[in-house]
Short mmCIF file of C-alpha atoms and ligand atoms in Angstrom, two decimals:
data_model
loop_
_atom_site.label_atom_id
_atom_site.label_comp_id
_atom_site.label_asym_id
_atom_site.label_seq_id
_atom_site.Cartn_x
_atom_site.Cartn_y
_atom_site.Cartn_z
CA MET H 1 124.05 189.48 135.57
CA TYR H 2 120.57 190.85 135.04
CA ILE H 3 118.07 188.15 134.08
CA VAL H 4 114.37 188.40 133.25
CA GLN H 5 112.30 185.24 133.59
CA VAL H 6 109.19 185.11 131.39
CA ALA H 7 106.60 182.44 132.09
CA SER H 8 102.91 181.72 132.50
CA GLU H 9 103.38 180.58 136.13
CA CYS H 10 105.39 181.42 139.24
CA ALA H 11 104.62 179.69 142.55
CA PRO H 12 102.92 180.27 144.84
CA VAL H 13 101.10 183.17 143.24
CA ILE H 14 100.36 181.33 139.96
CA LYS H 15 100.80 177.56 140.02
CA SER H 16 99.11 174.70 138.23
CA GLY H 17 102.08 172.33 138.45
CA GLY H 18 105.85 172.06 138.42
CA LEU H 19 106.50 174.99 136.06
CA GLY H 20 105.47 177.43 138.80
CA ASP H 21 107.82 175.85 141.34
CA VAL H 22 110.74 175.97 138.92
CA VAL H 23 110.31 179.62 137.91
CA PHE H 24 110.14 180.67 141.56
CA GLY H 25 112.94 178.42 142.88
CA LEU H 26 115.34 179.12 140.03
CA SER H 27 114.81 182.89 140.31
CA ARG H 28 115.36 182.87 144.06
CA GLU H 29 118.58 180.87 143.83
CA LEU H 30 119.89 183.14 141.07
CA GLU H 31 119.33 186.04 143.45
CA ASN H 32 121.03 184.16 146.28
CA GLN H 33 124.03 183.79 144.02
CA GLY H 34 124.19 187.55 143.48
CA HIS H 35 122.27 188.07 140.23
CA ALA H 36 119.41 190.51 139.63
CA VAL H 37 116.15 188.85 138.59
CA ASP H 38 112.74 190.08 137.45
CA VAL H 39 109.87 187.75 136.65
CA ILE H 40 107.23 188.84 134.13
CA LEU H 41 103.85 187.08 134.21
CA PRO H 42 100.29 187.55 132.97
CA LYS H 43 97.96 189.16 135.49
CA TYR H 44 95.25 186.53 135.91
CA ASP H 45 92.07 187.30 137.82
CA CYS H 46 92.38 183.97 139.67
CA MET H 47 95.98 184.24 140.89
CA ARG H 48 96.76 184.15 144.62
CA TYR H 49 96.92 187.87 145.45
CA ASP H 50 97.56 186.98 149.10
CA HIS H 51 101.14 186.05 148.12
CA ILE H 52 101.93 189.48 146.61
CA SER H 53 103.08 192.41 148.69
CA GLY H 54 103.33 196.05 147.64
CA LEU H 55 101.31 195.62 144.46
CA HIS H 56 101.57 198.90 142.53
CA GLN H 57 101.27 200.28 139.04
CA ALA H 58 104.68 199.98 137.36
CA TYR H 59 103.63 201.20 133.90
CA ASP H 60 100.35 202.62 132.73
CA ASP H 61 99.24 203.04 129.16
CA LEU H 62 101.50 200.48 127.59
CA SER H 63 100.25 200.27 124.03
CA VAL H 64 100.99 196.81 122.63
CA PRO H 65 100.79 196.49 118.83
CA TRP H 66 98.32 193.74 117.93
CA GLY H 67 96.63 192.93 114.62
CA ASN H 68 95.68 196.12 112.84
CA GLY H 69 95.82 198.17 116.01
CA SER H 70 97.00 197.87 119.56
CA ILE H 71 95.83 196.81 123.03
CA ARG H 72 96.38 199.01 126.04
CA CYS H 73 97.96 197.30 129.06
CA THR H 74 98.78 198.15 132.62
CA VAL H 75 101.86 196.60 134.18
CA LEU H 76 101.70 195.96 137.92
CA GLY H 77 104.74 195.34 140.07
CA GLY H 78 104.99 193.57 143.44
CA LYS H 79 107.04 191.22 145.54
CA VAL H 80 106.24 187.51 145.74
CA HIS H 81 108.04 186.38 148.88
CA GLY H 82 110.86 188.79 148.13
CA LEU H 83 111.00 188.16 144.39
CA ASN H 84 110.46 191.08 141.96
CA CYS H 85 107.45 190.24 139.82
CA PHE H 86 105.62 192.16 137.11
CA PHE H 87 102.11 191.31 135.94
CA ILE H 88 100.78 192.33 132.53
CA GLU H 89 97.13 193.26 132.42
CA PRO H 90 95.62 193.83 128.97
CA HIS H 91 92.48 195.92 128.63
CA SER H 92 90.42 194.58 125.76
CA ASN H 93 87.14 192.83 125.10
CA GLU H 94 88.93 189.49 124.81
CA ASN H 95 89.68 189.57 128.55
CA PHE H 96 92.78 187.50 127.85
CA PHE H 97 93.61 186.70 131.47
CA ASN H 98 90.30 187.22 133.24
CA ARG H 99 88.82 183.80 132.64
CA GLY H 100 88.85 182.31 136.14
CA LYS H 101 91.52 179.79 135.06
CA TYR H 102 95.05 179.82 133.67
CA TYR H 103 94.68 177.58 130.62
CA GLY H 104 92.17 175.58 128.66
CA ASP H 105 90.50 177.98 126.23
CA ASN H 106 90.42 177.74 122.45
CA ASP H 107 92.36 180.97 122.06
CA ASP H 108 95.21 180.01 124.44
CA ASN H 109 97.70 180.35 121.59
CA LEU H 110 96.60 183.94 120.90
CA ARG H 111 96.50 184.85 124.59
CA PHE H 112 100.09 183.79 125.17
CA ALA H 113 101.36 185.12 121.83
CA PHE H 114 99.95 188.44 123.00
CA PHE H 115 101.61 188.05 126.38
CA SER H 116 105.00 187.42 124.73
CA ARG H 117 104.61 190.51 122.58
CA ALA H 118 103.50 192.60 125.58
CA VAL H 119 106.55 191.51 127.59
CA LEU H 120 108.90 192.75 124.86
CA GLU H 121 106.97 195.97 124.40
CA TYR H 122 107.16 196.62 128.14
CA MET H 123 110.90 195.93 128.28
CA CYS H 124 111.47 198.07 125.22
CA MET H 125 109.45 201.07 126.47
CA HIS H 126 110.59 200.79 130.07
CA ASN H 127 114.24 200.54 129.12
CA LYS H 128 114.68 197.12 130.70
CA ARG H 129 117.75 195.64 129.11
CA PRO H 130 118.63 192.33 130.75
CA GLU H 131 121.58 190.33 129.50
CA ILE H 132 119.39 187.22 129.50
CA ILE H 133 115.70 186.70 128.84
CA HIS H 134 114.84 183.22 130.11
CA CYS H 135 111.63 181.89 128.51
CA HIS H 136 109.68 178.85 129.64
CA ASP H 137 107.53 176.38 127.68
CA TRP H 138 105.29 176.90 124.65
CA GLN H 139 103.57 179.98 126.03
CA THR H 140 106.72 182.05 125.45
CA GLY H 141 108.03 180.28 122.33
CA LEU H 142 107.30 183.25 120.05
CA LEU H 143 109.18 185.70 122.25
CA PRO H 144 112.65 185.03 120.78
CA VAL H 145 111.18 185.28 117.27
CA MET H 146 109.78 188.72 118.00
CA LEU H 147 112.96 189.75 119.81
CA PHE H 148 115.28 188.87 116.95
CA GLU H 149 112.94 189.82 114.10
CA GLN H 150 111.31 192.97 115.49
CA TYR H 151 112.66 194.34 118.78
CA LYS H 152 116.31 193.93 117.86
CA TYR H 153 115.70 196.90 115.55
CA ARG H 154 114.11 198.90 118.35
CA GLY H 155 117.13 199.05 120.63
CA MET H 156 117.08 195.49 121.98
CA ASP H 157 120.08 194.03 120.22
CA GLY H 158 122.04 193.10 123.35
CA GLN H 159 119.58 190.55 124.76
CA ARG H 160 120.04 186.78 124.51
CA VAL H 161 117.45 184.06 125.12
CA CYS H 162 117.63 180.83 127.10
CA TYR H 163 114.57 178.64 126.44
CA THR H 164 113.54 175.87 128.83
CA ILE H 165 111.12 173.13 127.79
CA HIS H 166 109.16 171.59 130.67
CA ASN H 167 106.79 169.49 128.58
CA PHE H 168 107.24 168.55 124.92
CA LYS H 169 103.68 167.33 124.60
CA HIS H 170 102.20 170.83 124.78
CA GLN H 171 103.78 172.83 121.97
CA GLY H 172 101.31 175.61 121.25
CA GLY H 173 100.73 177.09 117.85
CA GLY H 174 98.02 177.62 115.32
CA SER H 175 97.11 179.00 111.96
CA VAL H 176 99.10 181.69 110.22
CA GLY H 177 96.60 184.26 111.50
CA ILE H 178 98.85 184.49 114.55
CA LEU H 179 101.59 185.92 112.37
CA GLY H 180 99.20 188.72 111.45
CA ALA H 181 98.12 189.30 115.04
CA THR H 182 101.71 189.58 116.28
CA GLN H 183 102.59 191.70 113.24
CA LEU H 184 105.34 189.30 112.28
CA ASN H 185 103.37 188.80 109.01
CA ASN H 186 105.56 187.44 106.23
CA GLU H 187 103.97 183.99 105.98
CA GLY H 188 106.29 182.72 103.27
CA TYR H 189 109.31 183.41 105.43
CA TYR H 190 108.06 182.01 108.76
CA LEU H 191 106.23 179.01 107.34
CA SER H 192 109.42 177.40 106.13
CA PRO H 193 110.38 174.03 107.70
CA ASP H 194 113.58 175.42 109.20
CA ARG H 195 111.67 178.20 110.98
CA LEU H 196 108.18 177.94 112.50
CA LYS H 197 106.35 175.46 110.27
CA ASP H 198 104.64 172.68 112.20
CA SER H 199 105.84 169.28 111.00
CA SER H 200 102.41 167.65 110.94
CA ILE H 201 99.65 170.27 110.57
CA PRO H 202 99.71 172.04 107.20
CA ASN H 203 99.90 175.84 107.28
CA HIS H 204 100.35 175.90 111.03
CA ILE H 205 103.12 177.47 113.04
CA ASN H 206 104.53 175.75 116.13
CA PHE H 207 105.48 177.92 119.13
CA MET H 208 107.84 175.43 120.77
CA LYS H 209 109.66 174.85 117.51
CA ALA H 210 109.95 178.65 117.21
CA GLY H 211 111.52 178.76 120.68
CA ILE H 212 114.04 176.07 119.75
CA VAL H 213 114.97 177.59 116.41
CA TYR H 214 115.32 181.19 117.58
CA SER H 215 116.74 180.92 121.13
CA ASN H 216 120.46 181.07 121.82
CA ALA H 217 120.35 178.11 124.23
CA VAL H 218 117.67 175.47 124.76
CA ASN H 219 117.26 172.89 127.48
CA THR H 220 114.82 170.49 128.99
CA VAL H 221 114.65 169.71 132.69
CA SER H 222 116.74 166.55 133.12
CA PRO H 223 119.64 164.93 131.29
CA HIS H 224 117.77 161.69 130.69
CA HIS H 225 114.76 163.45 129.20
CA ALA H 226 117.05 165.46 126.89
CA TRP H 227 118.20 162.11 125.54
CA GLU H 228 114.61 160.77 125.28
CA ALA H 229 113.43 163.90 123.46
CA ARG H 230 116.11 163.47 120.83
CA PHE H 231 116.22 159.72 120.42
CA SER H 232 112.74 158.39 121.28
CA ASN H 233 109.28 159.65 120.37
CA GLU H 234 109.11 161.81 123.50
CA GLY H 235 110.09 164.87 121.53
CA TYR H 236 106.53 164.66 120.14
CA GLY H 237 107.63 165.47 116.60
CA LEU H 238 110.40 167.90 117.52
CA GLY H 239 113.22 165.32 117.41
CA HIS H 240 114.40 166.52 114.02
CA THR H 241 114.44 170.18 115.07
CA LEU H 242 116.42 169.19 118.18
CA ALA H 243 118.88 167.27 116.03
CA VAL H 244 119.41 170.31 113.79
CA HIS H 245 119.98 172.45 116.89
CA GLN H 246 121.78 169.83 118.97
CA ASP H 247 124.76 172.06 119.72
CA LYS H 248 122.66 174.41 121.81
CA PHE H 249 120.42 171.76 123.43
CA LYS H 250 120.98 169.93 126.72
CA GLY H 251 119.30 168.69 129.91
CA ILE H 252 119.60 170.48 133.25
CA LEU H 253 117.97 168.78 136.22
CA ASN H 254 115.45 170.88 138.14
CA GLY H 255 116.10 171.77 141.75
CA LEU H 256 113.89 172.33 144.78
CA ASP H 257 113.60 175.45 146.88
CA TYR H 258 114.48 174.03 150.28
CA GLU H 259 113.06 177.12 152.00
CA VAL H 260 109.66 176.02 150.71
CA TRP H 261 110.04 172.23 150.54
CA ASN H 262 111.79 171.23 153.74
CA PRO H 263 110.26 169.43 156.75
CA GLU H 264 112.74 171.18 159.05
CA VAL H 265 111.20 174.63 158.36
CA ASP H 266 107.83 173.93 156.68
CA GLU H 267 105.23 176.25 158.20
CA HIS H 268 102.31 174.12 157.00
CA ILE H 269 103.11 170.90 158.86
CA SER H 270 102.24 170.19 162.48
CA MET H 271 105.62 168.79 163.57
CA LEU H 272 108.97 169.80 162.09
CA PHE H 273 111.46 166.97 161.57
CA GLY H 274 114.67 166.08 159.78
CA PRO H 275 116.88 163.05 159.17
CA ASP H 276 118.15 163.19 162.75
CA ASP H 277 114.69 163.05 164.36
CA PHE H 278 112.88 161.06 161.71
CA GLU H 279 110.61 159.46 164.32
CA LEU H 280 108.75 162.80 164.55
CA LYS H 281 107.40 162.18 161.06
CA ASP H 282 104.91 159.85 162.77
CA LEU H 283 103.16 162.82 164.34
CA ASN H 284 102.58 164.26 160.88
CA LYS H 285 101.17 160.91 159.80
CA LYS H 286 98.78 161.01 162.72
CA GLY H 287 97.81 164.59 161.85
CA LEU H 288 97.21 163.65 158.22
CA ARG H 289 94.92 160.82 159.27
CA GLU H 290 92.92 163.13 161.50
CA ARG H 291 92.63 165.72 158.76
CA LEU H 292 91.47 163.19 156.15
CA TRP H 293 89.34 160.97 158.44
CA LEU H 294 91.53 157.91 157.94
CA GLU H 295 91.54 155.19 160.55
CA GLU H 296 94.47 155.26 163.01
CA LYS H 297 96.35 151.94 162.82
CA ASP H 298 99.82 150.51 162.27
CA ARG H 299 99.70 150.61 158.48
CA PRO H 300 101.67 152.46 155.79
CA ILE H 301 100.14 155.40 153.91
CA ILE H 302 100.81 155.43 150.19
CA ALA H 303 100.17 158.72 148.37
CA TYR H 304 99.83 160.22 144.92
CA ILE H 305 100.06 163.98 144.28
CA GLY H 306 99.89 165.44 140.82
CA ARG H 307 97.85 166.52 137.87
CA LEU H 308 95.45 163.77 136.79
CA ASP H 309 96.59 163.63 133.20
CA ASP H 310 97.51 160.84 130.78
CA GLN H 311 101.15 161.88 131.22
CA LYS H 312 101.03 160.73 134.82
CA GLY H 313 99.93 157.13 134.17
CA VAL H 314 96.47 157.58 135.67
CA GLY H 315 95.51 153.93 135.01
CA LEU H 316 98.42 152.86 137.18
CA VAL H 317 97.52 155.44 139.82
CA LEU H 318 94.11 153.77 140.17
CA HIS H 319 95.77 150.39 140.19
CA ALA H 320 98.12 151.54 142.95
CA LEU H 321 95.07 152.47 145.01
CA GLU H 322 93.46 149.05 144.57
CA TYR H 323 96.73 147.23 145.24
CA ALA H 324 97.42 149.31 148.36
CA LEU H 325 94.04 148.29 149.78
CA ARG H 326 94.66 144.65 148.89
CA ARG H 327 97.87 144.87 150.91
CA SER H 328 96.07 146.48 153.87
CA ALA H 329 97.77 149.84 153.32
CA GLN H 330 96.05 153.22 153.26
CA PHE H 331 95.92 155.44 150.17
CA VAL H 332 95.71 159.23 149.79
CA LEU H 333 95.36 161.05 146.49
CA LEU H 334 95.54 164.79 145.79
CA GLY H 335 95.01 165.71 142.17
CA SER H 336 93.16 167.86 139.72
CA ALA H 337 92.01 166.40 136.41
CA THR H 338 92.98 167.96 133.11
CA SER H 339 90.05 166.52 131.13
CA ASP H 340 86.34 165.91 131.74
CA HIS H 341 86.83 162.22 131.11
CA LEU H 342 89.42 161.91 133.90
CA LYS H 343 87.41 164.17 136.17
CA ASN H 344 84.43 161.80 135.86
CA LEU H 345 86.57 158.73 136.32
CA PHE H 346 88.13 159.98 139.54
CA TRP H 347 84.85 161.35 140.90
CA GLN H 348 83.25 157.94 140.35
CA THR H 349 86.13 156.31 142.23
CA LYS H 350 85.87 158.88 145.01
CA ASN H 351 82.13 158.31 145.37
CA ARG H 352 82.57 154.53 145.38
CA LEU H 353 85.17 154.69 148.16
CA ASN H 354 83.76 157.62 150.08
CA ASP H 355 83.12 155.72 153.31
CA HIS H 356 86.23 153.56 153.14
CA PRO H 357 88.29 154.12 156.33
CA ASP H 358 91.60 153.63 154.47
CA VAL H 359 91.20 155.90 151.45
CA HIS H 360 90.97 159.60 150.80
CA LEU H 361 90.74 161.21 147.37
CA GLU H 362 90.99 165.01 147.28
CA LEU H 363 90.09 166.15 143.78
CA SER H 364 91.25 169.75 143.81
CA PHE H 365 94.38 171.85 143.77
CA ASN H 366 95.46 172.45 147.35
CA GLU H 367 99.01 173.61 148.00
CA GLU H 368 98.72 173.54 151.80
CA LEU H 369 97.33 169.99 151.87
CA SER H 370 100.14 168.82 149.58
CA HIS H 371 102.68 169.73 152.29
CA LEU H 372 100.76 167.70 154.87
CA ILE H 373 100.70 164.68 152.57
CA TYR H 374 104.41 164.85 151.72
CA ALA H 375 105.12 165.01 155.46
CA GLY H 376 102.64 162.35 156.59
CA ALA H 377 102.82 159.62 153.95
CA ASP H 378 105.28 156.70 153.97
CA MET H 379 105.49 156.16 150.23
CA MET H 380 104.71 158.15 147.07
CA VAL H 381 103.81 156.54 143.75
CA VAL H 382 104.91 158.26 140.52
CA PRO H 383 103.95 155.84 137.69
CA SER H 384 104.34 158.39 134.85
CA ASN H 385 104.18 157.53 131.17
CA TYR H 386 106.77 160.21 130.62
CA GLU H 387 108.27 162.72 133.06
CA PRO H 388 110.63 165.50 131.91
CA CYS H 389 111.93 165.90 135.47
CA GLY H 390 109.28 165.38 138.13
CA LEU H 391 109.27 167.33 141.36
CA THR H 392 106.99 165.11 143.44
CA GLN H 393 109.63 162.40 143.85
CA MET H 394 112.25 164.97 144.85
CA ILE H 395 109.93 166.63 147.36
CA SER H 396 108.97 163.21 148.74
CA LEU H 397 112.63 162.33 149.25
CA LYS H 398 113.18 165.50 151.28
CA TYR H 399 110.20 164.56 153.51
CA GLY H 400 111.36 160.97 154.08
CA THR H 401 108.53 159.62 151.92
CA VAL H 402 109.95 156.77 149.87
CA PRO H 403 109.26 157.18 146.13
CA ILE H 404 108.04 154.29 143.97
CA VAL H 405 108.59 155.49 140.41
CA ARG H 406 108.61 154.38 136.82
CA GLY H 407 112.12 154.60 135.36
CA VAL H 408 111.60 157.37 132.79
CA GLY H 409 112.85 160.94 132.28
CA GLY H 410 114.07 162.79 135.33
CA LEU H 411 112.88 159.97 137.58
CA VAL H 412 115.89 158.00 136.29
CA ASN H 413 118.22 160.81 137.33
CA THR H 414 116.83 161.14 140.86
CA VAL H 415 115.53 157.79 142.21
CA PHE H 416 117.84 154.81 142.68
CA ASP H 417 116.35 151.37 143.30
CA TYR H 418 116.83 149.79 146.72
CA ASP H 419 117.47 146.30 145.32
CA ASN H 420 118.94 146.79 141.87
CA ASP H 421 121.02 149.77 140.90
CA GLU H 422 124.45 148.94 139.65
CA ASN H 423 125.50 152.57 139.50
CA HIS H 424 124.75 153.40 143.11
CA LEU H 425 126.06 151.98 146.35
CA PRO H 426 123.39 150.64 148.75
CA GLU H 427 123.85 153.71 150.98
CA GLU H 428 123.10 156.01 148.01
CA ARG H 429 119.83 154.33 147.06
CA ASN H 430 116.58 156.02 147.91
CA GLY H 431 113.48 154.33 146.46
CA PHE H 432 111.90 151.70 144.22
CA VAL H 433 111.90 151.75 140.43
CA PHE H 434 109.91 149.77 137.87
CA HIS H 435 110.12 150.01 134.11
CA GLN H 436 107.16 148.60 132.20
CA THR H 437 103.71 150.19 132.02
CA ASP H 438 101.68 147.12 133.00
CA PRO H 439 100.05 146.77 136.45
CA GLY H 440 102.31 143.81 137.25
CA ALA H 441 105.43 145.99 137.01
CA LEU H 442 103.97 148.57 139.38
CA GLU H 443 102.83 145.86 141.76
CA SER H 444 106.27 144.30 141.94
CA ALA H 445 107.84 147.60 143.01
CA MET H 446 105.03 148.35 145.48
CA HIS H 447 105.36 144.80 146.80
CA ARG H 448 109.08 145.25 147.49
CA SER H 449 108.46 148.54 149.25
CA LEU H 450 105.55 147.19 151.33
CA GLU H 451 107.45 144.04 152.28
CA LEU H 452 110.28 146.15 153.60
CA TRP H 453 107.84 148.31 155.59
CA TYR H 454 105.99 145.31 157.02
CA THR H 455 108.96 143.06 157.77
CA ASP H 456 111.96 145.32 158.46
CA ARG H 457 110.84 148.77 159.57
CA GLN H 458 114.35 149.74 160.56
CA ALA H 459 115.68 149.11 157.05
CA PHE H 460 112.70 150.97 155.56
CA ASN H 461 113.34 153.98 157.78
CA LYS H 462 117.03 153.89 156.93
CA LEU H 463 116.12 154.05 153.24
CA ALA H 464 113.78 156.99 153.88
CA ILE H 465 116.53 158.83 155.79
CA GLN H 466 119.02 158.21 152.99
CA GLY H 467 116.50 159.88 150.68
CA MET H 468 116.23 162.90 153.00
CA ARG H 469 119.99 163.37 152.77
CA CYS H 470 120.02 163.62 148.94
CA ASP H 471 120.76 167.14 147.75
CA TYR H 472 118.26 168.19 145.10
CA SER H 473 118.48 171.88 145.91
CA TRP H 474 118.87 174.56 143.23
CA ARG H 475 122.52 175.12 144.08
CA LYS H 476 124.03 172.89 141.38
CA PRO H 477 121.40 173.38 138.64
CA VAL H 478 121.72 177.16 138.99
CA GLU H 479 125.46 176.92 138.44
CA GLN H 480 124.69 175.08 135.20
CA TYR H 481 122.20 177.77 134.12
CA ILE H 482 124.71 180.50 134.89
CA GLU H 483 127.25 178.70 132.75
CA VAL H 484 124.70 178.67 129.91
CA TYR H 485 123.92 182.37 130.40
CA GLU H 486 127.65 183.23 130.40
CA THR H 487 128.17 181.31 127.17
CA ILE H 488 125.38 183.05 125.26
CA LYS H 489 125.44 186.59 126.64
CA ALA H 490 126.46 189.34 124.22
N1 LIG P 501 96.29 168.89 143.07
C1 LIG P 501 97.39 169.43 143.52
N2 LIG P 501 97.38 170.15 144.66
C2 LIG P 501 98.52 170.71 145.14
N3 LIG P 501 99.71 170.61 144.55
C3 LIG P 501 99.77 169.91 143.41
C4 LIG P 501 98.64 169.29 142.84
N4 LIG P 501 99.02 168.67 141.70
C5 LIG P 501 100.33 168.89 141.56
N5 LIG P 501 100.80 169.64 142.59
C6 LIG P 501 102.16 170.14 142.78
O1 LIG P 501 102.63 170.59 141.51
C7 LIG P 501 103.98 170.21 141.34
C8 LIG P 501 104.03 169.15 140.27
O2 LIG P 501 105.34 168.92 139.87
P1 LIG P 501 105.64 167.98 138.59
O3 LIG P 501 107.09 168.03 138.39
O4 LIG P 501 104.96 166.69 138.76
O5 LIG P 501 104.92 168.86 137.50
P2 LIG P 501 104.18 168.90 136.12
O6 LIG P 501 103.98 167.59 135.50
O7 LIG P 501 103.03 169.77 136.37
O8 LIG P 501 105.27 169.76 135.32
C9 LIG P 501 106.14 169.72 134.22
O9 LIG P 501 107.20 170.65 134.59
C10 LIG P 501 107.93 170.25 135.72
C11 LIG P 501 108.91 171.38 136.00
O10 LIG P 501 109.93 171.44 135.06
C12 LIG P 501 108.62 168.93 135.49
O11 LIG P 501 109.27 168.55 136.69
C13 LIG P 501 107.61 167.87 135.07
O12 LIG P 501 108.28 166.66 134.75
C14 LIG P 501 106.79 168.37 133.90
O13 LIG P 501 105.78 167.43 133.55
C15 LIG P 501 104.45 169.71 142.71
O14 LIG P 501 104.87 170.81 143.48
C16 LIG P 501 103.16 169.11 143.29
O15 LIG P 501 103.19 169.05 144.68
#
């Protein structure tokens, strides 16, 4: 099959979180299984050019209809670690993707509506006719609308769309002006409740709803979160739309690219190790301490890696830090804040603890350092409020870093409690799970993990090794995606 992935991120060239990992890992595994894949992305000024080889002009003078006129684009092609990628570069005064950041401007909805339109225009003009166009998250929600309402009549009637939702909270959308900009127009038609109309903001269209209504298949990134999105308030207002379209909606667990996330081959870490020589992990712990100026002593290191966002349970992250110190453990945090308020909060904490020999807070995005932390820490806390899938716990498992997670979303599908999990045998368990959102709940899970580390190191290591042996590669999830593609293709 020929598949085109369309997204706003693809690791490691463009990554702000898990979306980038998924687009890259999924595409690579599809190729491994014999399919042809292209990835189409915006060309941001701030992307990591050092990960692209053979960057060249693939299409010049692409004129993309927009508003009352058009915007000229260049399309660049290149390989990202072997993967065929195309980058769309618009030339206009708006400088859509030259803002020194990926997201966070008031016109984000317009920028990505334009991107979606440009992708279709490029495929149309360049005679790219994949069987499947796989769109990701709100940024590409309008693409299936434009495909089936506009481009179908311009020779693209054989394409089918799979739409993957990584985060229901961010749905994209805006006033009906966007319909004019994309030349969909026809307000009366699109603003109906069974099409694009937002369920809470009057006269607004909703991109994610558009993606759900118009795509041939829709999924989110774990089975448990698919259930939550439909039957709890985690669909953030889209529960009804999902119910209407339930026959084409399901959950497919994310995978990990084990060529990137694997302590047996990881080029970033100082000492390679696997489940059979787990004791070598200690050398990575030592290296991590040296790198972060932590005191060398016989103590566990507890880590947090992730966006600092309300989604991630930031109050509990700070509590985990305080509790770790109370229990004489060390704590390492790597995160970038998604709001000024959280940025200030974490900078204050960092300044307060700057000289503490047992704490390091790194408030930036640093891919290389993340590998060192996964390899060197003993435990990873993931106290999320909601978590569609979660990659940090799966990466931690592969690196023998025992996850301590809240039992929500994909965390339920991947972490099985050491003490209480009726559905898994003791030898299948791999971490510690708590359920409530209060500090006491987190503490009880951290307590159980720390007690095991302090009193029975052998049992703790055995648990970590069991985690390393779990298979969260892309092999199985990709089979499920291929099944979806086969079902919907023309
Ligand atoms: N400061 C930092 N420096 C370096 N690396 C950092 C970092 N902050 C985060 N990362 C990395 O980004 C990725 C985060 O993965 P998550 O699954 O937690 O993603 P996120 O919530 O962004 O994505 C959404 O999409 C993904 C993919 O579908 C879902 O798993 C998830 O539940 C959903 O919220 C990991 O690779 C992590 O190591």
